mmCIF file of C-alpha atoms in Angstrom:
data_model
loop_
_atom_site.group_PDB
_atom_site.id
_atom_site.type_symbol
_atom_site.label_atom_id
_atom_site.label_comp_id
_atom_site.label_asym_id
_atom_site.label_seq_id
_atom_site.Cartn_x
_atom_site.Cartn_y
_atom_site.Cartn_z
ATOM 1 C CA MET B 1 127.756 -25.794 -18.912
ATOM 2 C CA THR B 2 130.893 -26.304 -16.883
ATOM 3 C CA PHE B 3 133.115 -23.633 -15.396
ATOM 4 C CA GLN B 4 135.828 -24.540 -17.903
ATOM 5 C CA SER B 5 133.575 -23.986 -20.904
ATOM 6 C CA ILE B 6 132.374 -20.621 -19.536
ATOM 7 C CA LYS B 7 136.004 -19.610 -18.972
ATOM 8 C CA ARG B 8 136.871 -20.702 -22.521
ATOM 9 C CA GLN B 9 133.980 -18.651 -23.949
ATOM 10 C CA ILE B 10 135.067 -15.530 -22.022
ATOM 11 C CA VAL B 11 138.698 -15.923 -23.108
ATOM 12 C CA ARG B 12 137.613 -16.388 -26.732
ATOM 13 C CA TRP B 13 135.366 -13.318 -26.517
ATOM 14 C CA ASN B 14 138.185 -11.290 -24.974
ATOM 15 C CA ASP B 15 140.668 -12.340 -27.644
ATOM 16 C CA ASP B 16 138.248 -11.548 -30.472
ATOM 17 C CA GLU B 17 138.963 -7.970 -31.514
ATOM 18 C CA GLU B 18 137.515 -8.278 -34.995
ATOM 19 C CA GLY B 19 135.363 -5.391 -36.181
ATOM 20 C CA LEU B 20 133.799 -6.934 -39.272
ATOM 21 C CA GLU B 21 130.135 -7.786 -39.629
ATOM 22 C CA ALA B 22 128.516 -10.128 -42.147
ATOM 23 C CA VAL B 23 126.455 -8.374 -44.812
ATOM 24 C CA GLN B 24 123.296 -10.369 -44.095
ATOM 25 C CA THR B 25 123.558 -9.556 -40.378
ATOM 26 C CA VAL B 26 123.785 -5.847 -41.198
ATOM 27 C CA MET B 27 120.679 -6.102 -43.398
ATOM 28 C CA ILE B 28 118.682 -8.005 -40.751
ATOM 29 C CA VAL B 29 119.657 -5.606 -37.937
ATOM 30 C CA ALA B 30 118.891 -2.604 -40.192
ATOM 31 C CA ILE B 31 115.387 -3.985 -40.859
ATOM 32 C CA ALA B 32 114.975 -4.535 -37.100
ATOM 33 C CA ALA B 33 116.160 -0.937 -36.507
ATOM 34 C CA VAL B 34 113.578 0.446 -38.956
ATOM 35 C CA ILE B 35 110.836 -1.552 -37.213
ATOM 36 C CA LEU B 36 112.047 -0.292 -33.812
ATOM 37 C CA VAL B 37 111.981 3.329 -35.038
ATOM 38 C CA ALA B 38 108.465 2.826 -36.450
ATOM 39 C CA VAL B 39 107.232 1.305 -33.204
ATOM 40 C CA MET B 40 108.827 4.043 -31.095
ATOM 41 C CA THR B 41 107.377 6.893 -33.197
ATOM 42 C CA LEU B 42 104.044 5.556 -34.462
ATOM 43 C CA GLY B 43 103.514 3.451 -31.340
ATOM 44 C CA GLN B 44 103.388 6.519 -29.111
ATOM 45 C CA GLU B 45 100.797 8.172 -31.362
ATOM 46 C CA VAL B 46 98.695 5.003 -31.529
ATOM 47 C CA PHE B 47 98.876 4.637 -27.759
ATOM 48 C CA SER B 48 97.781 8.228 -27.091
ATOM 49 C CA TRP B 49 94.957 7.926 -29.692
ATOM 50 C CA LEU B 50 93.710 4.725 -28.044
ATOM 51 C CA ARG B 51 93.848 6.345 -24.602
ATOM 52 C CA GLU B 52 91.907 9.356 -25.866
ATOM 53 C CA LYS B 53 89.225 7.154 -27.436
ATOM 54 C CA TRP B 54 89.043 5.006 -24.303
ATOM 55 C CA ASN B 55 88.457 8.110 -22.203
ATOM 56 C CA GLU B 56 85.737 9.211 -24.661
ATOM 57 C CA LEU B 57 84.061 5.812 -24.412
ATOM 58 C CA ARG B 58 84.146 5.833 -20.640
ATOM 59 C CA GLY B 59 82.666 9.323 -20.438
ATOM 60 C CA LYS B 60 82.363 11.210 -17.189
ATOM 61 C CA SER B 61 81.171 9.728 -13.935
ATOM 62 C CA ILE B 62 77.699 11.052 -13.029
ATOM 63 C CA SER B 63 77.460 9.444 -9.624
ATOM 64 C CA MET F 1 123.079 33.112 -40.741
ATOM 65 C CA ARG F 2 123.199 30.322 -38.179
ATOM 66 C CA GLU F 3 126.500 29.230 -36.715
ATOM 67 C CA LEU F 4 127.597 25.615 -36.186
ATOM 68 C CA SER F 5 127.351 26.210 -32.438
ATOM 69 C CA ASP F 6 123.580 26.748 -32.875
ATOM 70 C CA TYR F 7 123.218 23.145 -34.000
ATOM 71 C CA LEU F 8 125.699 21.566 -31.611
ATOM 72 C CA PRO F 9 124.481 21.104 -28.058
ATOM 73 C CA SER F 10 126.932 21.813 -25.274
ATOM 74 C CA LEU F 11 129.095 18.733 -25.575
ATOM 75 C CA SER F 12 129.738 16.923 -22.289
ATOM 76 C CA VAL F 13 133.202 15.489 -21.579
ATOM 77 C CA SER F 14 131.904 11.930 -21.895
ATOM 78 C CA ALA F 15 130.268 12.681 -25.277
ATOM 79 C CA ALA F 16 133.530 14.213 -26.496
ATOM 80 C CA VAL F 17 135.396 11.081 -25.351
ATOM 81 C CA ALA F 18 132.807 8.954 -27.219
ATOM 82 C CA VAL F 19 133.537 10.900 -30.401
ATOM 83 C CA VAL F 20 137.289 10.343 -29.963
ATOM 84 C CA VAL F 21 136.793 6.605 -29.249
ATOM 85 C CA LEU F 22 134.587 6.182 -32.337
ATOM 86 C CA THR F 23 137.093 8.069 -34.513
ATOM 87 C CA ILE F 24 139.988 5.845 -33.392
ATOM 88 C CA ALA F 25 137.825 2.702 -33.753
ATOM 89 C CA THR F 26 136.885 3.760 -37.295
ATOM 90 C CA ALA F 27 140.535 4.225 -38.202
ATOM 91 C CA THR F 28 141.676 0.853 -36.836
ATOM 92 C CA ASP F 29 138.595 -0.937 -38.200
ATOM 93 C CA LEU F 30 139.188 0.391 -41.706
ATOM 94 C CA ARG F 31 142.938 -0.228 -41.532
ATOM 95 C CA SER F 32 143.175 -3.651 -39.909
ATOM 96 C CA GLN F 33 139.516 -4.727 -39.445
ATOM 97 C CA LYS F 34 140.041 -4.684 -35.671
ATOM 98 C CA ILE F 35 138.697 -2.682 -32.738
ATOM 99 C CA TYR F 36 141.377 -3.145 -30.121
ATOM 100 C CA ASN F 37 140.751 -3.986 -26.459
ATOM 101 C CA VAL F 38 143.336 -1.318 -25.593
ATOM 102 C CA LEU F 39 140.744 1.193 -26.805
ATOM 103 C CA THR F 40 137.447 -0.309 -25.626
ATOM 104 C CA TYR F 41 138.253 -1.498 -22.087
ATOM 105 C CA PRO F 42 139.787 1.814 -20.905
ATOM 106 C CA ALA F 43 136.871 3.657 -22.572
ATOM 107 C CA ILE F 44 134.376 1.596 -20.523
ATOM 108 C CA LEU F 45 136.317 2.360 -17.325
ATOM 109 C CA LEU F 46 136.570 6.060 -18.235
ATOM 110 C CA GLY F 47 132.823 6.211 -18.957
ATOM 111 C CA LEU F 48 131.996 4.635 -15.598
ATOM 112 C CA SER F 49 134.481 6.921 -13.807
ATOM 113 C CA LEU F 50 133.059 10.086 -15.397
ATOM 114 C CA ALA F 51 129.530 8.930 -14.558
ATOM 115 C CA GLY F 52 130.712 8.265 -10.999
ATOM 116 C CA LEU F 53 131.927 11.870 -10.758
ATOM 117 C CA VAL F 54 128.479 13.083 -11.897
ATOM 118 C CA SER F 55 126.766 10.862 -9.338
ATOM 119 C CA LEU F 56 129.034 12.201 -6.591
ATOM 120 C CA GLY F 57 128.068 15.737 -7.603
ATOM 121 C CA LEU F 58 131.603 16.739 -8.564
ATOM 122 C CA THR F 59 130.439 17.701 -12.059
ATOM 123 C CA THR F 60 127.045 18.172 -13.722
ATOM 124 C CA SER F 61 128.047 17.457 -17.313
ATOM 125 C CA GLY F 62 127.272 13.894 -18.390
ATOM 126 C CA ILE F 63 125.194 10.909 -17.330
ATOM 127 C CA ARG F 64 124.839 9.331 -13.893
ATOM 128 C CA LEU F 65 126.485 6.072 -12.814
ATOM 129 C CA THR F 66 123.257 4.037 -12.993
ATOM 130 C CA GLU F 67 122.653 5.211 -16.590
ATOM 131 C CA SER F 68 126.256 4.395 -17.449
ATOM 132 C CA LEU F 69 126.033 0.897 -15.969
ATOM 133 C CA LEU F 70 122.729 0.332 -17.775
ATOM 134 C CA GLY F 71 124.437 1.519 -20.981
ATOM 135 C CA VAL F 72 127.255 -1.025 -20.606
ATOM 136 C CA VAL F 73 125.006 -3.986 -19.777
ATOM 137 C CA ALA F 74 122.098 -3.220 -22.121
ATOM 138 C CA CYS F 75 124.165 -2.143 -25.150
ATOM 139 C CA GLY F 76 126.438 -5.149 -24.706
ATOM 140 C CA GLY F 77 123.387 -7.403 -24.379
ATOM 141 C CA VAL F 78 121.717 -6.015 -27.510
ATOM 142 C CA MET F 79 124.906 -6.313 -29.582
ATOM 143 C CA LEU F 80 125.523 -9.840 -28.293
ATOM 144 C CA ILE F 81 122.445 -11.052 -30.211
ATOM 145 C CA PRO F 82 123.857 -10.467 -33.725
ATOM 146 C CA TYR F 83 127.327 -11.491 -32.481
ATOM 147 C CA SER F 84 126.191 -14.857 -31.144
ATOM 148 C CA HIS F 85 123.981 -15.618 -34.155
ATOM 149 C CA SER F 86 126.253 -14.548 -37.002
ATOM 150 C CA GLY F 87 129.688 -15.191 -35.519
ATOM 151 C CA GLY F 88 130.744 -11.624 -36.306
ATOM 152 C CA GLY F 89 133.471 -9.725 -34.492
ATOM 153 C CA ALA F 90 133.319 -9.076 -30.746
ATOM 154 C CA GLY F 91 135.030 -5.714 -31.310
ATOM 155 C CA ASP F 92 131.667 -4.129 -32.195
ATOM 156 C CA VAL F 93 130.103 -5.509 -28.985
ATOM 157 C CA LYS F 94 132.869 -4.035 -26.825
ATOM 158 C CA LEU F 95 132.643 -0.739 -28.734
ATOM 159 C CA ALA F 96 128.888 -0.596 -28.030
ATOM 160 C CA MET F 97 129.594 -1.226 -24.341
ATOM 161 C CA ALA F 98 132.173 1.581 -24.319
ATOM 162 C CA ILE F 99 129.841 4.082 -26.011
ATOM 163 C CA GLY F 100 126.998 2.933 -23.742
ATOM 164 C CA SER F 101 129.094 3.688 -20.666
ATOM 165 C CA LEU F 102 129.930 7.158 -22.011
ATOM 166 C CA VAL F 103 126.582 8.443 -23.333
ATOM 167 C CA GLY F 104 124.016 6.002 -21.962
ATOM 168 C CA PHE F 105 121.692 3.381 -23.427
ATOM 169 C CA ASP F 106 119.181 5.525 -25.345
ATOM 170 C CA SER F 107 121.738 7.663 -27.208
ATOM 171 C CA THR F 108 123.867 4.614 -28.055
ATOM 172 C CA ILE F 109 120.945 2.565 -29.382
ATOM 173 C CA GLN F 110 119.808 5.510 -31.504
ATOM 174 C CA ALA F 111 123.334 6.027 -32.849
ATOM 175 C CA PHE F 112 123.719 2.325 -33.655
ATOM 176 C CA CYS F 113 120.256 2.175 -35.279
ATOM 177 C CA ILE F 114 121.226 5.065 -37.564
ATOM 178 C CA GLY F 115 124.583 3.355 -38.188
ATOM 179 C CA TYR F 116 122.986 0.045 -39.219
ATOM 180 C CA ILE F 117 120.393 1.742 -41.456
ATOM 181 C CA VAL F 118 123.063 3.850 -43.215
ATOM 182 C CA ALA F 119 125.260 0.736 -43.582
ATOM 183 C CA ALA F 120 122.365 -1.194 -45.162
ATOM 184 C CA LEU F 121 121.724 1.648 -47.619
ATOM 185 C CA PHE F 122 125.447 1.702 -48.417
ATOM 186 C CA LEU F 123 125.368 -2.059 -49.090
ATOM 187 C CA VAL F 124 122.428 -1.752 -51.462
ATOM 188 C CA VAL F 125 124.197 1.056 -53.368
ATOM 189 C CA ARG F 126 127.446 -0.979 -53.419
ATOM 190 C CA PHE F 127 125.513 -3.980 -54.693
ATOM 191 C CA ILE F 128 124.047 -1.959 -57.555
ATOM 192 C CA ILE F 129 127.426 -0.395 -58.412
ATOM 193 C CA LEU F 130 129.331 -3.713 -58.344
ATOM 194 C CA ARG F 131 126.708 -5.721 -60.187
ATOM 195 C CA GLY F 132 125.875 -2.914 -62.586
ATOM 196 C CA VAL F 133 122.538 -2.744 -64.326
ATOM 197 C CA GLY F 134 122.586 -6.551 -64.689
ATOM 198 C CA GLY F 135 122.695 -6.862 -60.909
ATOM 199 C CA LEU F 136 119.317 -5.192 -60.675
ATOM 200 C CA ARG F 137 117.814 -8.415 -62.016
ATOM 201 C CA HIS F 138 118.320 -9.793 -58.478
ATOM 202 C CA PHE F 139 115.778 -7.245 -57.254
ATOM 203 C CA HIS F 140 113.387 -8.235 -60.052
ATOM 204 C CA ASP F 141 113.833 -11.906 -59.171
ATOM 205 C CA GLY F 142 112.700 -11.126 -55.664
ATOM 206 C CA PHE F 143 114.168 -10.656 -52.234
ATOM 207 C CA ALA F 144 115.370 -14.273 -51.972
ATOM 208 C CA SER F 145 117.594 -13.872 -55.013
ATOM 209 C CA PHE F 146 119.065 -10.632 -53.684
ATOM 210 C CA TRP F 147 119.560 -12.301 -50.306
ATOM 211 C CA GLU F 148 121.473 -15.166 -51.899
ATOM 212 C CA ALA F 149 123.690 -12.726 -53.798
ATOM 213 C CA VAL F 150 124.653 -10.615 -50.780
ATOM 214 C CA GLY F 151 125.088 -13.681 -48.590
ATOM 215 C CA ALA F 152 128.039 -15.104 -50.496
ATOM 216 C CA PRO F 153 131.097 -13.991 -48.455
ATOM 217 C CA SER F 154 133.464 -14.960 -51.258
ATOM 218 C CA SER F 155 131.906 -12.495 -53.681
ATOM 219 C CA ARG F 156 132.702 -8.786 -53.641
ATOM 220 C CA VAL F 157 129.141 -7.842 -52.757
ATOM 221 C CA GLY F 158 128.989 -10.344 -49.905
ATOM 222 C CA ARG F 159 132.247 -9.327 -48.260
ATOM 223 C CA PRO F 160 131.840 -8.412 -44.542
ATOM 224 C CA ILE F 161 132.091 -4.720 -43.764
ATOM 225 C CA ALA F 162 133.620 -2.560 -41.022
ATOM 226 C CA LEU F 163 130.796 -0.859 -39.139
ATOM 227 C CA SER F 164 132.595 1.587 -36.831
ATOM 228 C CA GLY F 165 132.464 4.398 -39.389
ATOM 229 C CA PHE F 166 128.686 3.996 -39.708
ATOM 230 C CA PHE F 167 128.326 4.023 -35.916
ATOM 231 C CA ALA F 168 130.372 7.251 -35.885
ATOM 232 C CA CYS F 169 127.897 8.726 -38.418
ATOM 233 C CA GLY F 170 125.046 7.711 -36.138
ATOM 234 C CA MET F 171 126.758 9.279 -33.122
ATOM 235 C CA ALA F 172 127.380 12.499 -35.067
ATOM 236 C CA ALA F 173 123.688 12.661 -36.026
ATOM 237 C CA ASN F 174 122.760 12.047 -32.390
ATOM 238 C CA LEU F 175 125.049 14.828 -31.162
ATOM 239 C CA LEU F 176 123.468 17.182 -33.679
ATOM 240 C CA ASN F 177 120.179 16.571 -31.834
ATOM 241 C CA TRP F 178 118.817 14.421 -34.682
ATOM 242 C CA SER F 179 116.662 12.078 -32.658
ATOM 243 C CA LEU F 180 114.931 9.022 -34.118
ATOM 244 C CA TRP F 181 112.163 8.988 -31.497
#
């Protein structure tokens, strides 16, 4: 990628002030957002449950 | 009876500026389908300046400069993915960078997640209203059929939408301490 093409991309990006989004993009990002929310909420619970069970499995050191 | 102030956290200056920026962006986006650089670039600079004041210890209300910089870079980076893949407007990317500089990465991502989910629900409702009961057959035919119907930009259901208003809804929910995670 040459300097000229990078410059052209930046200028095009700067000139683009459009605020519209394609419907399919909105749907895909919304699905991704739901998955992210699920991972962030359920993921924490799953992680703490696994850690608890791991600690139970390990038991206490008797040495 | 609870007052509105019980629900609203003490609003920092940068969060108040974010609300103003989103309100103006919603107005211009709905009116002319544009989010102007005159709004977003100064908002990014203002966000960084306010965060700089917090980092210098001149004020305690708001986020620190590192959080603000992370907000600009990370929010811009996340929003660049749909922009580069779908060829949508760059106005939304710059708006995300501006809000990221004002309230930080986590709050902005939460607000935009809420915005996208509400927008998707709106699109499904609009689809059902525009296609009527007959349109529901697309759901019966499966997701692929529905996908094809909403993906036609020439049709009324496939027309691109202005998202700033939905992002403003997400920001409002965030300011009311409605956290997603």
